[in-house]
Amino acid sequence: MDFLRWLFEAQIPVGGSVLVLREVLGNIFGLASALGGMRRKVWAWPIGIAGNLLLLTVFLGNVFGAASPATLWGQAGRQIMFIGVAVYGWYRWRQGLHSGIAGRAIVPGWASPKVRIGMAAAMIAGTAALTPVFDSMGSYPPVWADAWTFMGSLLATYGMARGWTEFWLVWVAVDIVGVPLLFSAGYFASAFMYLFYGFFTLAGFFVWWRAGKRESRPLRPTPEPETAGAFS
């Protein structure tokens, strides 16, 4: 109990302000999970879940006594969504681990054009549908940005579980909107971390792109050794 009380109350002074330790730790776990995802390691999923649990308590704002009074229901809700999709991804990657290459759980590939269109439509429709919901719950404005980051995070995490290389670009779209929102709401640790994520996700995209091209190539058949009769 003493550890939990310390965890929920601990703050890091920065200049004239403070950072909530749970926010910092949650983002460190998230960064470690992203690194594991880029390397296609199964442990990326449970590490990410631990970070999601910490950040869930942060984005609920006043409910858990965060340093910032702003409650971001979209950001909080997406932590719950992350956990649910992460369980699916964890299971899927563990299944593919034995058939993976060099200890990787999945071979990256591209989504079909139909899937891409469906994801884009889901992003737009989901943002439009969730914006009034989050607004009625008192989410921090602009509320559409909170809904956008929620939908983008859902699609990106599902794309990672399926091994679609495009999921990295979805994360870029999330960061472009999410970083200004987090700065304006006072979640500076998360904002700086997601700003870093923006560059990290671009690197991850090219890593998966190259890996997909390399590992999806059919293996060349090994030539049969010549017999002695060939030289007689």
CSV table of C-alpha atoms in Angstrom, one decimal:
chain,number,residue,atom,x,y,z
A,1,MET,CA,0.0,0.0,0.0
A,2,ASP,CA,2.9,2.4,0.8
A,3,PHE,CA,4.3,1.7,-2.7
A,4,LEU,CA,1.0,2.4,-4.4
A,5,ARG,CA,0.5,5.6,-2.4
A,6,TRP,CA,4.0,6.7,-3.4
A,7,LEU,CA,3.4,5.8,-7.0
A,8,PHE,CA,0.2,7.8,-7.2
A,9,GLU,CA,1.5,10.8,-5.4
A,10,ALA,CA,5.1,11.0,-6.7
A,11,GLN,CA,6.0,14.0,-8.8
A,12,ILE,CA,9.1,15.2,-10.6
A,13,PRO,CA,9.8,19.0,-10.3
A,14,VAL,CA,10.7,20.6,-13.6
A,15,GLY,CA,11.3,24.3,-13.5
A,16,GLY,CA,8.3,25.9,-12.0
A,17,SER,CA,6.0,23.0,-12.7
A,18,VAL,CA,5.9,19.2,-12.0
A,19,LEU,CA,5.5,16.0,-13.9
A,20,VAL,CA,3.5,13.1,-12.6
A,21,LEU,CA,5.8,10.1,-12.2
A,22,ARG,CA,3.1,7.7,-13.5
A,23,GLU,CA,3.0,9.7,-16.7
A,24,VAL,CA,6.8,9.5,-17.2
A,25,LEU,CA,6.9,5.8,-16.4
A,26,GLY,CA,3.9,5.0,-18.6
A,27,ASN,CA,5.6,6.7,-21.5
A,28,ILE,CA,8.9,4.9,-20.9
A,29,PHE,CA,7.1,1.6,-21.0
A,30,GLY,CA,5.4,2.8,-24.2
A,31,LEU,CA,8.7,3.6,-25.8
A,32,ALA,CA,10.1,0.2,-24.8
A,33,SER,CA,7.0,-1.4,-26.3
A,34,ALA,CA,7.4,0.5,-29.6
A,35,LEU,CA,11.1,-0.5,-29.8
A,36,GLY,CA,10.1,-4.1,-29.2
A,37,GLY,CA,7.4,-3.8,-31.9
A,38,MET,CA,9.9,-2.5,-34.4
A,39,ARG,CA,12.1,-5.5,-33.7
A,40,ARG,CA,8.9,-7.7,-33.8
A,41,LYS,CA,9.4,-9.1,-30.3
A,42,VAL,CA,6.5,-10.7,-28.4
A,43,TRP,CA,7.5,-9.0,-25.1
A,44,ALA,CA,6.5,-5.7,-26.7
A,45,TRP,CA,2.8,-6.4,-25.9
A,46,PRO,CA,3.0,-7.1,-22.1
A,47,ILE,CA,5.4,-4.1,-21.7
A,48,GLY,CA,2.9,-1.9,-23.5
A,49,ILE,CA,0.0,-3.1,-21.4
A,50,ALA,CA,1.9,-2.1,-18.2
A,51,GLY,CA,2.4,1.4,-19.7
A,52,ASN,CA,-1.3,1.6,-20.7
A,53,LEU,CA,-2.4,0.9,-17.1
A,54,LEU,CA,-0.2,3.7,-15.8
A,55,LEU,CA,-1.3,6.2,-18.4
A,56,LEU,CA,-5.0,5.3,-17.8
A,57,THR,CA,-4.7,6.7,-14.3
A,58,VAL,CA,-3.0,9.8,-15.6
A,59,PHE,CA,-5.5,10.8,-18.3
A,60,LEU,CA,-8.5,10.5,-16.1
A,61,GLY,CA,-7.2,13.8,-14.6
A,62,ASN,CA,-8.9,14.8,-11.4
A,63,VAL,CA,-10.1,11.2,-10.7
A,64,PHE,CA,-6.6,10.2,-9.8
A,65,GLY,CA,-5.3,13.6,-8.8
A,66,ALA,CA,-3.1,14.3,-11.9
A,67,ALA,CA,-1.0,17.5,-11.9
A,68,SER,CA,-3.1,18.7,-14.8
A,69,PRO,CA,-6.8,19.2,-14.2
A,70,ALA,CA,-7.7,18.3,-17.8
A,71,THR,CA,-9.5,15.0,-18.3
A,72,LEU,CA,-9.0,13.5,-21.7
A,73,TRP,CA,-11.6,10.8,-22.1
A,74,GLY,CA,-10.3,9.8,-25.5
A,75,GLN,CA,-6.8,9.4,-24.2
A,76,ALA,CA,-8.0,7.5,-21.2
A,77,GLY,CA,-10.4,5.4,-23.2
A,78,ARG,CA,-7.7,4.5,-25.7
A,79,GLN,CA,-5.5,3.0,-22.9
A,80,ILE,CA,-8.4,0.6,-22.2
A,81,MET,CA,-8.6,-0.1,-26.0
A,82,PHE,CA,-4.8,-0.6,-26.1
A,83,ILE,CA,-5.0,-3.3,-23.5
A,84,GLY,CA,-7.8,-5.1,-25.3
A,85,VAL,CA,-6.0,-5.0,-28.7
A,86,ALA,CA,-2.7,-5.8,-27.1
A,87,VAL,CA,-4.1,-9.0,-25.7
A,88,TYR,CA,-5.1,-10.0,-29.2
A,89,GLY,CA,-1.7,-8.9,-30.6
A,90,TRP,CA,0.2,-10.8,-27.9
A,91,TYR,CA,-1.8,-14.0,-28.7
A,92,ARG,CA,-1.4,-13.6,-32.5
A,93,TRP,CA,2.4,-12.9,-32.3
A,94,ARG,CA,2.9,-15.8,-29.9
A,95,GLN,CA,1.2,-18.1,-32.4
A,96,GLY,CA,3.5,-16.9,-35.2
A,97,LEU,CA,6.7,-17.0,-33.1
A,98,HIS,CA,7.6,-20.6,-34.0
A,99,SER,CA,7.2,-19.9,-37.7
A,100,GLY,CA,8.9,-16.5,-37.6
A,101,ILE,CA,12.3,-15.6,-38.9
A,102,ALA,CA,15.3,-15.1,-36.7
A,103,GLY,CA,13.2,-15.0,-33.5
A,104,ARG,CA,10.6,-12.5,-34.9
A,105,ALA,CA,7.0,-13.3,-34.5
A,106,ILE,CA,5.7,-11.9,-37.7
A,107,VAL,CA,6.7,-11.1,-41.3
A,108,PRO,CA,5.7,-7.5,-42.2
A,109,GLY,CA,3.4,-7.1,-45.2
A,110,TRP,CA,1.2,-4.5,-46.9
A,111,ALA,CA,-2.6,-4.3,-46.3
A,112,SER,CA,-4.8,-4.8,-49.4
A,113,PRO,CA,-6.2,-1.7,-51.1
A,114,LYS,CA,-9.6,-2.6,-49.8
A,115,VAL,CA,-8.3,-2.7,-46.2
A,116,ARG,CA,-6.6,0.7,-46.7
A,117,ILE,CA,-9.8,2.3,-47.9
A,118,GLY,CA,-11.7,0.7,-45.0
A,119,MET,CA,-9.2,2.0,-42.5
A,120,ALA,CA,-9.4,5.5,-43.9
A,121,ALA,CA,-13.2,5.4,-43.8
A,122,ALA,CA,-13.1,4.1,-40.2
A,123,MET,CA,-10.8,6.8,-39.2
A,124,ILE,CA,-13.0,9.6,-40.5
A,125,ALA,CA,-16.3,8.1,-39.5
A,126,GLY,CA,-15.1,7.1,-36.0
A,127,THR,CA,-13.7,10.5,-35.3
A,128,ALA,CA,-17.0,12.1,-36.4
A,129,ALA,CA,-19.0,9.7,-34.2
A,130,LEU,CA,-16.9,9.9,-31.1
A,131,THR,CA,-16.4,13.7,-31.1
A,132,PRO,CA,-19.9,14.5,-29.7
A,133,VAL,CA,-19.6,11.6,-27.2
A,134,PHE,CA,-16.3,12.8,-25.8
A,135,ASP,CA,-17.7,16.4,-25.8
A,136,SER,CA,-20.7,15.4,-23.7
A,137,MET,CA,-18.3,13.7,-21.2
A,138,GLY,CA,-16.4,16.9,-20.8
A,139,SER,CA,-13.2,16.0,-22.7
A,140,TYR,CA,-10.6,18.8,-23.2
A,141,PRO,CA,-11.0,20.8,-26.4
A,142,PRO,CA,-10.6,20.6,-29.3
A,143,VAL,CA,-12.6,17.4,-28.8
A,144,TRP,CA,-12.3,16.2,-32.4
A,145,ALA,CA,-8.5,15.9,-31.8
A,146,ASP,CA,-9.1,13.6,-28.8
A,147,ALA,CA,-11.5,11.5,-30.9
A,148,TRP,CA,-8.9,11.4,-33.8
A,149,THR,CA,-6.1,10.1,-31.6
A,150,PHE,CA,-8.4,7.5,-30.2
A,151,MET,CA,-9.5,6.1,-33.6
A,152,GLY,CA,-6.0,6.4,-35.0
A,153,SER,CA,-4.5,4.5,-32.0
A,154,LEU,CA,-7.1,1.8,-32.4
A,155,LEU,CA,-6.4,1.3,-36.1
A,156,ALA,CA,-2.6,1.5,-35.6
A,157,THR,CA,-2.5,-1.1,-32.8
A,158,TYR,CA,-4.7,-3.5,-34.7
A,159,GLY,CA,-2.5,-3.0,-37.8
A,160,MET,CA,0.6,-3.8,-35.8
A,161,ALA,CA,-1.1,-7.0,-34.5
A,162,ARG,CA,-1.9,-8.0,-38.1
A,163,GLY,CA,1.6,-7.2,-39.3
A,164,TRP,CA,0.6,-4.4,-41.7
A,165,THR,CA,3.5,-2.0,-42.5
A,166,GLU,CA,1.1,0.9,-42.9
A,167,PHE,CA,0.4,1.0,-39.2
A,168,TRP,CA,3.5,3.1,-38.6
A,169,LEU,CA,2.1,5.8,-40.9
A,170,VAL,CA,-1.2,5.8,-39.0
A,171,TRP,CA,0.9,6.5,-35.8
A,172,VAL,CA,2.4,9.5,-37.6
A,173,ALA,CA,-1.1,10.8,-38.3
A,174,VAL,CA,-2.0,10.3,-34.7
A,175,ASP,CA,1.1,12.2,-33.5
A,176,ILE,CA,0.5,15.2,-35.8
A,177,VAL,CA,-2.8,15.9,-34.0
A,178,GLY,CA,-2.0,14.4,-30.6
A,179,VAL,CA,1.2,16.3,-29.7
A,180,PRO,CA,-0.4,19.8,-29.9
A,181,LEU,CA,-3.4,18.5,-27.9
A,182,LEU,CA,-1.2,17.1,-25.1
A,183,PHE,CA,0.8,20.3,-24.9
A,184,SER,CA,-2.3,22.4,-24.6
A,185,ALA,CA,-3.8,20.1,-22.0
A,186,GLY,CA,-0.7,20.3,-19.8
A,187,TYR,CA,0.5,16.7,-20.3
A,188,PHE,CA,4.1,17.7,-21.1
A,189,ALA,CA,5.8,14.4,-20.5
A,190,SER,CA,3.4,12.6,-22.9
A,191,ALA,CA,3.6,15.4,-25.4
A,192,PHE,CA,7.4,15.3,-25.6
A,193,MET,CA,7.3,11.5,-25.8
A,194,TYR,CA,4.8,11.5,-28.6
A,195,LEU,CA,6.9,14.1,-30.4
A,196,PHE,CA,9.8,11.7,-30.3
A,197,TYR,CA,7.4,8.9,-31.4
A,198,GLY,CA,6.7,10.9,-34.6
A,199,PHE,CA,10.4,10.4,-35.7
A,200,PHE,CA,10.6,6.9,-34.2
A,201,THR,CA,7.5,5.8,-36.2
A,202,LEU,CA,9.0,7.0,-39.4
A,203,ALA,CA,12.1,4.9,-38.7
A,204,GLY,CA,10.0,1.9,-37.8
A,205,PHE,CA,8.1,2.2,-41.1
A,206,PHE,CA,11.3,1.9,-43.1
A,207,VAL,CA,12.6,-0.9,-40.9
A,208,TRP,CA,9.4,-2.9,-41.5
A,209,TRP,CA,9.3,-2.0,-45.2
A,210,ARG,CA,12.9,-3.4,-45.7
A,211,ALA,CA,12.2,-6.4,-43.5
A,212,GLY,CA,9.0,-7.2,-45.5
A,213,LYS,CA,10.8,-7.1,-48.8
A,214,ARG,CA,13.7,-9.2,-47.5
A,215,GLU,CA,11.8,-11.9,-45.7
A,216,SER,CA,9.0,-12.3,-48.1
A,217,ARG,CA,11.3,-13.3,-51.0
A,218,PRO,CA,11.1,-17.0,-51.9
A,219,LEU,CA,14.2,-18.9,-51.0
A,220,ARG,CA,16.3,-20.0,-53.9
A,221,PRO,CA,16.5,-23.8,-54.2
A,222,THR,CA,19.8,-25.2,-53.2
A,223,PRO,CA,21.6,-26.7,-56.3
A,224,GLU,CA,22.1,-30.4,-56.1
A,225,PRO,CA,25.7,-31.5,-55.8
A,226,GLU,CA,27.2,-32.9,-59.0
A,227,THR,CA,27.8,-36.6,-59.0
A,228,ALA,CA,31.1,-38.3,-59.7
A,229,GLY,CA,29.5,-39.7,-62.9
A,230,ALA,CA,29.3,-36.3,-64.4
A,231,PHE,CA,33.1,-36.1,-64.7
A,232,SER,CA,33.6,-39.7,-66.0
